[in-house]
Amino acid sequence: MAAVAKKEDSSAEKTSTPSKGKKEETEDGTAHVQIDARVCWFEDRVCNALKIKNDKWKKMTQAPENLETVVKFLDQSENNTLLFYLSQKEDLIPTIVFPSSLKRKSIYFIKTTLGSEVRERLDQELTMGDISSNPLEFLSTLMEEVYMPMLTNVKNLDCWPEVVASDVLRHFHNLNGAVYVISGKSKGKTLLPLPNGARLSTESDKSILHTLESAVIDWTHQIKEVIKSNSAAPLDEGLNPGPLVEIEFWAAKAANLQSIYQQLTDEKIQKIAKVLQASKSTYYPAFRMIFDEVVHALDEASNINTFLKPLRIYVERLSQTSDFIELTQIYPGMMQSIVLIWTYSKFYNTPNRLTVILQEICNDIIEQARIFIQPSELFSSEPEEAADRIKLVLKVCDAFKLTYYDCKVKTSDTSRPWNFDSKLVFGRLDQFLVRVQQILELFETIIEFNRLEKVEMGGTKGKILSSQVAQIFVEFTQALSSFAKIKYDVLNISLLDFDVDLGKFHLKIGDLDRRIGFCYALEFGCI
């Protein structure tokens, strides 16, 4: 169709650029978008495949950027794939960059010769296909329901050498197992792939024993990874998660271990265990050991998940409240819940685990303080207003520390006192408070220097001294204006630039302070 259009209207192509979706005005003044004839080739194919009306296609072509996307795919050699999908608003969208998620089935076109330009013969140069909204599940189903029956059908392998057939099947089963595992990980589950082609029986069969033992080794690695997973990992990586991350971690780990336990107790895997036991395989004790570890880990995760559930309501309020002062009302109930967890939980009553969740609570308090202070607008607001906000932040943060120490006193008379290091709990919060205190002192300095604007000196030297004070105020204003132009977040305690810039500012302020002192000394006759 595109080729025919080119032949019929080649002269028109020389004088216009319809491929770029150029807008032109018709005689009645309305905008008309010229469409590359090649774009029209996609219309029926996309509409039929997605089962949508042609009205959606026409609406899509009214936007020049959509036409440009299609033409870029055809004309630029670096673009090899074009995807048509429906947005949340049910609008048809073409793209050469795959979206992070798809709402429903989408259609793709890929160049038969990668890295080429497609000018004509689109039927031969492009291959069309559809992609599911969940590609991993689709691929897993495709391999299980289509490719596996084909490759395991003896009639299809008659003309293949036995070595080749075995090698192809081995690679296929490895790929199928990997897809199965990754599909489970995308849902937060650990799926244990079964050894394919094994003839399971309760009798020893050396021909399949190696396959079963390899499966047990793979399962062990997968399960060990889940059991060893640590909720403190984000903190160890330098991230600053909130306590909700801790609660969701244990809920997800408990659900994942429950899924693993159900798979290990399933009839198919139990048959594998019986084969290993009957054959006196050295891997049977390893299977029993990993099973026992799953049972223990599941008990631990379920217990922790149960005890952390009542804490969720407090930490959700902590992270979502829009009234900063309300945090002081959340602290008592939240900390009392943590005391109860420490007292009655079988597994969450260790200093390391309690330190993690307290550090994460501090992270949420810091984040709420940052939102309340609004560092990007700090120097554009009135100094008195900014100072009041900063003082309130110090008050609210100190209230949390006081609540913590009250709980620590309450546990001191019990059999399990909070004897862990408070510096580990408040390390980041204390650093944040030091930065906030520095900013408060800065604004108190600004407030003091702003009073110089209206200072008038008296006496015989009053006029001269007043002009000197006015000059000091001008220099202060210039220094402050220069300092306020900093582009980074002043509340980001990981940035050391603030300390450097603040030091330079204080150096200038120190000089101005001495000059003011000299002026007042002259005023009162001390010199």
Short mmCIF file of C-alpha atoms in Angstrom, two decimals:
data_model
loop_
_atom_site.label_atom_id
_atom_site.label_comp_id
_atom_site.label_asym_id
_atom_site.label_seq_id
_atom_site.Cartn_x
_atom_site.Cartn_y
_atom_site.Cartn_z
CA MET A 1 0.00 0.00 0.00
CA ALA A 2 2.87 2.35 0.90
CA ALA A 3 4.69 1.54 -2.33
CA VAL A 4 1.58 2.26 -4.43
CA ALA A 5 1.07 5.54 -2.62
CA LYS A 6 4.66 6.52 -3.38
CA LYS A 7 4.30 5.80 -7.11
CA GLU A 8 1.02 7.67 -7.42
CA ASP A 9 2.15 10.78 -5.58
CA SER A 10 5.94 10.91 -5.81
CA SER A 11 5.91 14.54 -6.88
CA ALA A 12 3.87 15.52 -3.85
CA GLU A 13 6.44 13.88 -1.56
CA LYS A 14 9.17 16.10 -2.96
CA THR A 15 7.42 19.30 -1.94
CA SER A 16 5.96 18.28 1.41
CA THR A 17 6.85 16.25 4.48
CA PRO A 18 3.73 14.23 5.34
CA SER A 19 5.87 11.68 7.13
CA LYS A 20 6.37 14.08 10.00
CA GLY A 21 2.68 14.66 10.61
CA LYS A 22 2.87 18.29 9.41
CA LYS A 23 -0.14 20.50 10.13
CA GLU A 24 -1.61 22.58 7.31
CA GLU A 25 -4.64 24.82 7.22
CA THR A 26 -7.50 24.05 4.85
CA GLU A 27 -9.52 26.70 3.04
CA ASP A 28 -11.97 26.95 5.94
CA GLY A 29 -9.09 27.61 8.39
CA THR A 30 -9.20 24.24 10.21
CA ALA A 31 -5.99 22.30 10.91
CA HIS A 32 -5.32 19.22 8.82
CA VAL A 33 -2.57 16.72 9.56
CA GLN A 34 -0.94 15.10 6.57
CA ILE A 35 -0.32 11.40 7.15
CA ASP A 36 2.47 9.33 5.65
CA ALA A 37 0.90 6.61 3.55
CA ARG A 38 3.01 4.01 5.35
CA VAL A 39 1.32 4.89 8.63
CA CYS A 40 -2.05 3.87 7.16
CA TRP A 41 -0.65 0.38 6.58
CA PHE A 42 -0.78 -0.23 10.34
CA GLU A 43 -4.41 0.82 10.86
CA ASP A 44 -6.40 -2.34 10.06
CA ARG A 45 -3.77 -4.64 11.55
CA VAL A 46 -3.66 -2.80 14.89
CA CYS A 47 -7.44 -2.28 15.14
CA ASN A 48 -8.22 -5.91 14.31
CA ALA A 49 -5.59 -7.31 16.65
CA LEU A 50 -6.61 -5.12 19.60
CA LYS A 51 -10.32 -5.36 18.69
CA ILE A 52 -10.83 -1.64 18.81
CA LYS A 53 -12.81 0.70 16.55
CA ASN A 54 -11.10 2.74 13.85
CA ASP A 55 -12.17 5.89 15.71
CA LYS A 56 -9.34 5.31 18.20
CA TRP A 57 -6.87 5.09 15.35
CA LYS A 58 -8.14 8.35 13.83
CA LYS A 59 -7.89 10.04 17.23
CA MET A 60 -4.30 8.80 17.55
CA THR A 61 -3.32 10.19 14.13
CA GLN A 62 -4.62 13.64 15.04
CA ALA A 63 -1.60 14.08 17.32
CA PRO A 64 1.53 14.89 15.26
CA GLU A 65 3.82 13.39 17.92
CA ASN A 66 2.16 9.98 17.43
CA LEU A 67 2.75 10.11 13.69
CA GLU A 68 6.35 11.16 14.27
CA THR A 69 6.85 8.12 16.53
CA VAL A 70 5.70 5.73 13.80
CA VAL A 71 7.82 7.45 11.15
CA LYS A 72 10.89 7.42 13.42
CA PHE A 73 10.49 3.67 13.73
CA LEU A 74 10.34 3.28 9.95
CA ASP A 75 13.03 5.77 8.96
CA GLN A 76 15.63 5.48 11.71
CA SER A 77 17.85 2.41 11.70
CA GLU A 78 18.40 2.46 15.51
CA ASN A 79 14.67 1.87 16.19
CA ASN A 80 13.82 -1.78 15.60
CA THR A 81 10.56 -2.23 17.52
CA LEU A 82 7.26 -0.32 17.54
CA LEU A 83 4.57 -0.98 20.15
CA PHE A 84 0.89 0.00 20.07
CA TYR A 85 -0.87 -0.09 23.43
CA LEU A 86 -3.91 1.36 25.19
CA SER A 87 -3.32 3.91 27.95
CA GLN A 88 -5.25 4.17 31.21
CA LYS A 89 -7.68 6.48 29.39
CA GLU A 90 -8.15 3.86 26.63
CA ASP A 91 -6.25 6.01 24.13
CA LEU A 92 -4.17 4.24 21.50
CA ILE A 93 -0.50 5.12 21.88
CA PRO A 94 2.46 4.20 19.63
CA THR A 95 5.89 4.03 21.24
CA ILE A 96 9.43 2.89 20.47
CA VAL A 97 10.23 2.72 24.21
CA PHE A 98 8.38 -0.02 26.10
CA PRO A 99 6.27 1.27 29.03
CA SER A 100 6.91 -0.05 32.54
CA SER A 101 3.53 -1.83 32.59
CA LEU A 102 0.75 -2.70 30.18
CA LYS A 103 -2.96 -2.59 30.92
CA ARG A 104 -3.92 -5.24 28.40
CA LYS A 105 -2.68 -7.06 25.32
CA SER A 106 -0.57 -4.88 23.02
CA ILE A 107 0.72 -5.19 19.46
CA TYR A 108 4.33 -4.89 18.37
CA PHE A 109 6.07 -4.66 15.00
CA ILE A 110 9.71 -5.61 14.62
CA LYS A 111 11.95 -5.11 11.61
CA THR A 112 12.82 -8.30 9.80
CA THR A 113 16.29 -6.91 9.14
CA LEU A 114 17.44 -5.22 12.34
CA GLY A 115 19.09 -1.83 11.94
CA SER A 116 17.48 -1.12 8.58
CA GLU A 117 15.14 1.56 7.25
CA VAL A 118 11.69 0.60 5.98
CA ARG A 119 10.63 2.62 2.95
CA GLU A 120 8.30 0.20 1.19
CA ARG A 121 7.15 -3.45 1.17
CA LEU A 122 6.09 -3.24 4.81
CA ASP A 123 4.50 -6.72 4.55
CA GLN A 124 7.93 -8.22 3.95
CA GLU A 125 10.05 -5.87 6.07
CA LEU A 126 7.99 -6.02 9.28
CA THR A 127 6.93 -8.88 11.55
CA MET A 128 3.85 -8.44 13.70
CA GLY A 129 3.12 -10.01 17.08
CA ASP A 130 1.16 -9.47 20.27
CA ILE A 131 2.42 -9.18 23.81
CA SER A 132 0.46 -9.98 26.95
CA SER A 133 -0.09 -7.51 29.77
CA ASN A 134 1.98 -9.97 31.84
CA PRO A 135 4.79 -11.09 29.51
CA LEU A 136 6.41 -13.47 32.02
CA GLU A 137 3.21 -15.42 32.61
CA PHE A 138 2.55 -15.48 28.89
CA LEU A 139 6.05 -16.79 28.16
CA SER A 140 5.75 -19.43 30.87
CA THR A 141 2.38 -20.60 29.52
CA LEU A 142 3.70 -20.58 25.94
CA MET A 143 6.63 -22.80 26.89
CA GLU A 144 4.53 -25.18 28.99
CA GLU A 145 1.55 -25.50 26.65
CA VAL A 146 3.14 -25.13 23.20
CA TYR A 147 6.87 -25.78 23.07
CA MET A 148 7.07 -28.52 25.69
CA PRO A 149 4.50 -30.83 23.99
CA MET A 150 6.29 -30.27 20.69
CA LEU A 151 9.75 -31.05 22.03
CA THR A 152 8.70 -34.02 24.16
CA ASN A 153 6.73 -35.65 21.35
CA VAL A 154 8.91 -38.57 20.17
CA LYS A 155 7.60 -38.28 16.59
CA ASN A 156 9.00 -34.74 16.31
CA LEU A 157 12.46 -35.97 17.31
CA ASP A 158 12.73 -39.02 15.02
CA CYS A 159 15.03 -37.28 12.56
CA TRP A 160 17.25 -35.77 15.26
CA PRO A 161 20.38 -37.47 16.58
CA GLU A 162 19.85 -38.59 20.17
CA VAL A 163 22.66 -36.37 21.46
CA VAL A 164 21.17 -33.29 19.80
CA ALA A 165 17.64 -34.08 21.03
CA SER A 166 18.88 -34.57 24.61
CA ASP A 167 20.90 -31.36 24.52
CA VAL A 168 17.99 -29.30 23.15
CA LEU A 169 15.64 -30.73 25.78
CA ARG A 170 18.15 -30.01 28.55
CA HIS A 171 18.52 -26.38 27.51
CA PHE A 172 14.76 -26.02 27.10
CA HIS A 173 14.06 -27.38 30.59
CA ASN A 174 16.70 -25.04 32.06
CA LEU A 175 15.11 -22.07 30.32
CA ASN A 176 11.61 -23.15 31.32
CA GLY A 177 12.68 -23.48 34.95
CA ALA A 178 14.35 -20.05 34.89
CA VAL A 179 11.21 -18.43 33.45
CA TYR A 180 9.11 -20.16 36.11
CA VAL A 181 11.38 -18.89 38.90
CA ILE A 182 11.55 -15.33 37.57
CA SER A 183 7.77 -15.27 37.10
CA GLY A 184 7.40 -16.16 40.77
CA LYS A 185 9.92 -13.50 41.85
CA SER A 186 7.93 -10.84 40.00
CA LYS A 187 5.03 -11.70 42.34
CA GLY A 188 7.20 -11.84 45.46
CA LYS A 189 7.10 -15.64 45.56
CA THR A 190 9.81 -18.29 45.42
CA LEU A 191 8.67 -21.03 43.05
CA LEU A 192 10.50 -24.35 43.08
CA PRO A 193 10.75 -25.76 39.54
CA LEU A 194 10.13 -29.49 39.27
CA PRO A 195 12.63 -31.65 37.37
CA ASN A 196 11.08 -32.24 33.97
CA GLY A 197 10.84 -35.67 32.41
CA ALA A 198 11.55 -37.54 35.64
CA ARG A 199 9.66 -40.84 36.03
CA LEU A 200 8.90 -40.65 39.71
CA SER A 201 8.54 -43.84 41.71
CA THR A 202 9.35 -45.00 45.21
CA GLU A 203 12.06 -47.27 43.86
CA SER A 204 15.62 -46.25 43.21
CA ASP A 205 16.23 -45.33 39.56
CA LYS A 206 19.79 -44.29 38.81
CA SER A 207 18.77 -42.82 35.45
CA ILE A 208 16.83 -40.03 37.15
CA LEU A 209 18.69 -39.77 40.46
CA HIS A 210 21.13 -37.15 39.20
CA THR A 211 18.25 -35.01 37.88
CA LEU A 212 16.45 -35.14 41.23
CA GLU A 213 19.60 -34.35 43.21
CA SER A 214 20.29 -31.36 40.95
CA ALA A 215 16.76 -30.12 41.64
CA VAL A 216 17.33 -30.40 45.40
CA ILE A 217 20.55 -28.36 45.07
CA ASP A 218 18.70 -25.63 43.15
CA TRP A 219 15.85 -25.59 45.69
CA THR A 220 18.33 -25.30 48.54
CA HIS A 221 19.94 -22.21 46.99
CA GLN A 222 16.53 -20.62 46.41
CA ILE A 223 15.27 -21.35 49.92
CA LYS A 224 18.50 -20.27 51.62
CA GLU A 225 18.21 -16.92 49.85
CA VAL A 226 14.73 -16.39 51.32
CA ILE A 227 15.66 -17.54 54.82
CA LYS A 228 18.77 -15.36 54.94
CA SER A 229 16.97 -12.26 53.66
CA ASN A 230 17.33 -9.47 56.19
CA SER A 231 14.99 -6.56 56.84
CA ALA A 232 18.01 -4.37 57.67
CA ALA A 233 19.41 -4.72 54.13
CA PRO A 234 18.08 -1.30 52.94
CA LEU A 235 19.72 0.39 55.93
CA ASP A 236 22.98 -1.46 55.29
CA GLU A 237 22.87 -0.25 51.67
CA GLY A 238 22.71 3.37 52.82
CA LEU A 239 19.01 3.84 52.12
CA ASN A 240 16.59 5.49 54.55
CA PRO A 241 13.43 3.34 54.63
CA GLY A 242 10.53 3.95 56.99
CA PRO A 243 9.06 1.43 59.46
CA LEU A 244 6.34 0.47 56.99
CA VAL A 245 9.07 -1.19 54.89
CA GLU A 246 9.94 -3.35 57.92
CA ILE A 247 6.32 -4.40 58.47
CA GLU A 248 5.77 -5.19 54.78
CA PHE A 249 9.06 -7.11 54.64
CA TRP A 250 7.97 -9.54 57.36
CA ALA A 251 4.47 -9.89 55.89
CA ALA A 252 5.97 -10.74 52.49
CA LYS A 253 8.57 -13.10 53.97
CA ALA A 254 5.91 -14.96 55.96
CA ALA A 255 3.73 -15.35 52.84
CA ASN A 256 6.71 -16.48 50.75
CA LEU A 257 7.81 -19.08 53.32
CA GLN A 258 4.24 -20.33 53.59
CA SER A 259 4.22 -20.80 49.81
CA ILE A 260 7.56 -22.67 49.96
CA TYR A 261 6.26 -24.88 52.76
CA GLN A 262 3.17 -25.77 50.72
CA GLN A 263 5.35 -26.63 47.72
CA LEU A 264 7.67 -28.84 49.81
CA THR A 265 4.70 -30.72 51.25
CA ASP A 266 3.07 -31.13 47.84
CA GLU A 267 2.64 -34.69 46.61
CA LYS A 268 5.05 -34.29 43.67
CA ILE A 269 7.98 -33.05 45.78
CA GLN A 270 7.23 -35.64 48.46
CA LYS A 271 7.55 -38.33 45.80
CA ILE A 272 10.97 -36.93 44.91
CA ALA A 273 11.93 -37.12 48.59
CA LYS A 274 10.84 -40.77 48.74
CA VAL A 275 12.97 -41.58 45.69
CA LEU A 276 16.00 -39.94 47.33
CA GLN A 277 15.33 -41.78 50.59
CA ALA A 278 14.87 -45.14 48.88
CA SER A 279 18.06 -44.70 46.90
CA LYS A 280 19.92 -43.65 50.07
CA SER A 281 20.99 -40.46 48.32
CA THR A 282 23.39 -38.23 50.21
CA TYR A 283 21.07 -35.34 49.32
CA TYR A 284 18.10 -36.71 51.26
CA PRO A 285 19.47 -35.47 54.65
CA ALA A 286 20.08 -32.09 53.00
CA PHE A 287 16.45 -32.06 51.82
CA ARG A 288 15.21 -32.86 55.34
CA MET A 289 17.49 -30.19 56.80
CA ILE A 290 16.28 -27.47 54.46
CA PHE A 291 12.68 -28.54 55.15
CA ASP A 292 13.26 -28.15 58.90
CA GLU A 293 14.84 -24.74 58.30
CA VAL A 294 11.75 -23.65 56.35
CA VAL A 295 9.48 -24.78 59.20
CA HIS A 296 11.53 -22.79 61.74
CA ALA A 297 11.82 -19.70 59.51
CA LEU A 298 8.08 -19.81 58.80
CA ASP A 299 7.33 -19.94 62.53
CA GLU A 300 9.65 -16.98 63.10
CA ALA A 301 8.30 -14.84 60.24
CA SER A 302 4.66 -15.59 61.09
CA ASN A 303 5.21 -14.69 64.75
CA ILE A 304 6.95 -11.42 63.87
CA ASN A 305 4.29 -10.56 61.28
CA THR A 306 1.55 -11.13 63.87
CA PHE A 307 3.19 -8.85 66.43
CA LEU A 308 4.02 -6.10 63.93
CA LYS A 309 0.47 -5.84 62.57
CA PRO A 310 -0.84 -3.62 65.45
CA LEU A 311 2.06 -1.24 64.80
CA ARG A 312 0.98 -0.59 61.19
CA ILE A 313 -1.77 1.89 62.10
CA TYR A 314 0.75 4.08 63.97
CA VAL A 315 3.48 4.06 61.32
CA GLU A 316 0.95 4.80 58.58
CA ARG A 317 -0.20 7.86 60.52
CA LEU A 318 3.45 8.75 61.11
CA SER A 319 4.24 8.84 57.39
CA GLN A 320 0.94 10.21 56.08
CA THR A 321 -0.11 12.92 58.53
CA SER A 322 -0.19 16.44 57.11
CA ASP A 323 -0.09 18.07 60.56
CA PHE A 324 3.49 17.92 61.82
CA ILE A 325 2.63 18.65 65.45
CA GLU A 326 0.34 15.58 65.42
CA LEU A 327 3.45 13.40 65.56
CA THR A 328 3.72 14.07 69.29
CA GLN A 329 0.30 12.42 69.73
CA ILE A 330 1.40 9.34 67.76
CA TYR A 331 4.59 8.68 69.73
CA PRO A 332 3.10 7.30 73.01
CA GLY A 333 0.88 4.64 71.42
CA MET A 334 3.50 3.66 68.88
CA MET A 335 6.24 3.25 71.46
CA GLN A 336 3.93 1.33 73.80
CA SER A 337 3.25 -1.13 70.96
CA ILE A 338 7.01 -1.58 70.52
CA VAL A 339 7.38 -2.25 74.25
CA LEU A 340 4.69 -4.95 74.01
CA ILE A 341 6.40 -6.49 70.98
CA TRP A 342 9.70 -6.53 72.87
CA THR A 343 8.02 -8.16 75.87
CA TYR A 344 5.90 -10.88 74.25
CA SER A 345 7.32 -11.69 70.80
CA LYS A 346 9.46 -14.83 70.68
CA PHE A 347 11.63 -13.61 67.81
CA TYR A 348 11.47 -9.81 67.62
CA ASN A 349 12.84 -9.18 71.09
CA THR A 350 16.49 -8.79 70.08
CA PRO A 351 18.43 -5.51 70.23
CA ASN A 352 19.38 -5.72 66.55
CA ARG A 353 15.80 -6.02 65.33
CA LEU A 354 14.40 -3.37 67.64
CA THR A 355 17.21 -1.02 66.63
CA VAL A 356 16.25 -1.45 62.96
CA ILE A 357 12.62 -0.44 63.41
CA LEU A 358 13.52 2.48 65.69
CA GLN A 359 16.02 3.74 63.12
CA GLU A 360 13.31 3.50 60.46
CA ILE A 361 10.90 5.45 62.68
CA CYS A 362 13.58 8.14 62.98
CA ASN A 363 13.82 8.17 59.17
CA ASP A 364 10.11 8.89 58.85
CA ILE A 365 10.30 11.65 61.47
CA ILE A 366 13.20 13.22 59.56
CA GLU A 367 11.23 13.06 56.32
CA GLN A 368 8.17 14.66 57.91
CA ALA A 369 10.42 17.39 59.35
CA ARG A 370 11.91 18.06 55.92
CA ILE A 371 8.44 18.39 54.39
CA PHE A 372 7.39 20.75 57.19
CA ILE A 373 10.48 22.97 56.93
CA GLN A 374 10.36 23.06 53.09
CA PRO A 375 14.12 23.55 52.50
CA SER A 376 13.65 24.73 48.90
CA GLU A 377 11.60 27.70 50.13
CA LEU A 378 13.46 28.29 53.38
CA PHE A 379 15.44 31.39 52.39
CA SER A 380 12.55 32.95 50.51
CA SER A 381 10.30 33.00 53.57
CA GLU A 382 10.29 35.50 56.41
CA PRO A 383 13.19 34.79 58.84
CA GLU A 384 10.91 34.87 61.90
CA GLU A 385 8.48 32.40 60.31
CA ALA A 386 11.31 30.07 59.24
CA ALA A 387 12.84 30.19 62.73
CA ASP A 388 9.48 29.30 64.32
CA ARG A 389 9.12 26.27 62.02
CA ILE A 390 12.64 25.11 62.84
CA LYS A 391 12.05 25.49 66.58
CA LEU A 392 8.89 23.37 66.27
CA VAL A 393 10.87 20.66 64.46
CA LEU A 394 13.42 20.55 67.28
CA LYS A 395 10.59 20.33 69.81
CA VAL A 396 8.79 17.47 68.00
CA CYS A 397 12.01 15.49 67.47
CA ASP A 398 13.03 15.91 71.09
CA ALA A 399 9.55 14.70 72.12
CA PHE A 400 10.22 11.40 70.36
CA LYS A 401 13.54 10.96 72.14
CA LEU A 402 11.87 11.70 75.49
CA THR A 403 9.16 9.10 74.74
CA TYR A 404 11.86 6.57 73.91
CA TYR A 405 13.75 7.19 77.15
CA ASP A 406 10.48 6.93 79.14
CA CYS A 407 9.92 3.48 77.64
CA LYS A 408 13.51 2.54 78.35
CA VAL A 409 12.98 3.42 82.03
CA LYS A 410 9.80 1.29 82.12
CA THR A 411 11.67 -1.75 80.83
CA SER A 412 14.61 -1.25 83.20
CA ASP A 413 12.78 -3.07 86.02
CA THR A 414 11.80 -6.04 83.82
CA SER A 415 13.74 -9.19 82.98
CA ARG A 416 14.49 -7.78 79.52
CA PRO A 417 15.57 -4.13 79.79
CA TRP A 418 16.41 -1.99 76.77
CA ASN A 419 20.16 -2.17 77.25
CA PHE A 420 21.14 -1.60 73.64
CA ASP A 421 23.12 1.46 72.50
CA SER A 422 20.86 4.49 71.98
CA LYS A 423 23.51 6.08 69.77
CA LEU A 424 22.77 3.45 67.13
CA VAL A 425 19.07 4.29 67.31
CA PHE A 426 19.43 8.06 67.09
CA GLY A 427 22.60 8.30 64.99
CA ARG A 428 20.97 9.77 61.89
CA LEU A 429 18.33 11.73 63.83
CA ASP A 430 21.03 13.39 65.95
CA GLN A 431 22.97 14.36 62.82
CA PHE A 432 19.79 15.83 61.39
CA LEU A 433 19.10 17.79 64.59
CA VAL A 434 22.63 19.20 64.53
CA ARG A 435 21.99 20.46 61.00
CA VAL A 436 18.60 21.91 62.01
CA GLN A 437 20.21 23.65 65.00
CA GLN A 438 22.83 25.18 62.68
CA ILE A 439 20.09 26.50 60.44
CA LEU A 440 18.18 27.88 63.44
CA GLU A 441 21.29 29.75 64.61
CA LEU A 442 21.72 31.04 61.07
CA PHE A 443 18.19 32.48 61.03
CA GLU A 444 18.59 33.95 64.50
CA THR A 445 21.70 35.73 63.14
CA ILE A 446 19.66 36.94 60.16
CA ILE A 447 16.96 38.29 62.47
CA GLU A 448 19.54 40.14 64.58
CA PHE A 449 21.30 41.69 61.59
CA ASN A 450 17.98 42.74 60.01
CA ARG A 451 17.51 45.09 62.98
CA LEU A 452 20.47 47.14 61.75
CA GLU A 453 18.31 48.43 58.92
CA LYS A 454 16.59 50.90 61.31
CA VAL A 455 19.50 51.69 63.66
CA GLU A 456 20.31 55.36 64.07
CA MET A 457 23.39 56.45 66.08
CA GLY A 458 23.32 59.64 68.16
CA GLY A 459 25.98 61.98 69.51
CA THR A 460 28.62 63.99 67.74
CA LYS A 461 29.74 61.01 65.64
CA GLY A 462 26.21 59.70 65.08
CA LYS A 463 25.98 60.51 61.38
CA ILE A 464 29.31 58.87 60.56
CA LEU A 465 28.58 55.81 62.68
CA SER A 466 25.06 55.48 61.23
CA SER A 467 26.50 55.41 57.72
CA GLN A 468 29.00 52.74 58.79
CA VAL A 469 26.19 50.62 60.29
CA ALA A 470 24.18 51.06 57.09
CA GLN A 471 27.21 49.86 55.09
CA ILE A 472 27.55 46.85 57.38
CA PHE A 473 23.89 46.03 56.78
CA VAL A 474 24.39 46.29 52.98
CA GLU A 475 27.38 43.94 53.14
CA PHE A 476 25.39 41.53 55.30
CA THR A 477 22.53 41.56 52.81
CA GLN A 478 24.94 40.80 49.98
CA ALA A 479 26.56 37.95 51.92
CA LEU A 480 23.14 36.49 52.76
CA SER A 481 21.95 36.82 49.17
CA SER A 482 25.03 34.94 47.97
CA PHE A 483 24.58 32.21 50.58
CA ALA A 484 20.87 31.82 49.79
CA LYS A 485 21.70 30.97 46.15
CA ILE A 486 22.95 27.49 47.05
CA LYS A 487 21.28 24.87 44.86
CA TYR A 488 21.47 21.80 47.10
CA ASP A 489 19.15 20.65 49.89
CA VAL A 490 20.41 22.21 53.13
CA LEU A 491 18.70 19.43 55.13
CA ASN A 492 20.53 16.65 53.31
CA ILE A 493 22.97 15.61 56.01
CA SER A 494 25.00 13.51 53.58
CA LEU A 495 26.11 16.67 51.76
CA LEU A 496 29.15 18.29 53.35
CA ASP A 497 28.96 21.35 51.08
CA PHE A 498 26.65 23.02 53.60
CA ASP A 499 29.32 22.98 56.31
CA VAL A 500 31.83 24.56 53.92
CA ASP A 501 29.43 27.28 52.73
CA LEU A 502 28.19 27.96 56.26
CA GLY A 503 31.78 28.32 57.48
CA LYS A 504 32.49 30.92 54.79
CA PHE A 505 29.30 32.78 55.72
CA HIS A 506 30.17 32.78 59.42
CA LEU A 507 33.65 34.08 58.57
CA LYS A 508 32.06 37.08 56.88
CA ILE A 509 29.55 37.54 59.71
CA GLY A 510 32.37 37.45 62.28
CA ASP A 511 34.07 40.35 60.52
CA LEU A 512 30.79 42.31 60.43
CA ASP A 513 30.23 41.57 64.13
CA ARG A 514 33.61 43.06 65.03
CA ARG A 515 32.88 46.18 62.99
CA ILE A 516 29.51 46.62 64.72
CA GLY A 517 31.18 46.24 68.09
CA PHE A 518 33.70 48.91 67.13
CA CYS A 519 30.87 51.29 66.12
CA TYR A 520 29.08 50.82 69.43
CA ALA A 521 32.33 51.26 71.36
CA LEU A 522 32.82 54.61 69.66
CA GLU A 523 29.18 55.51 70.33
CA PHE A 524 29.49 54.90 74.07
CA GLY A 525 32.97 56.38 74.35
CA CYS A 526 34.71 53.13 75.19
CA ILE A 527 37.46 53.92 72.72
#
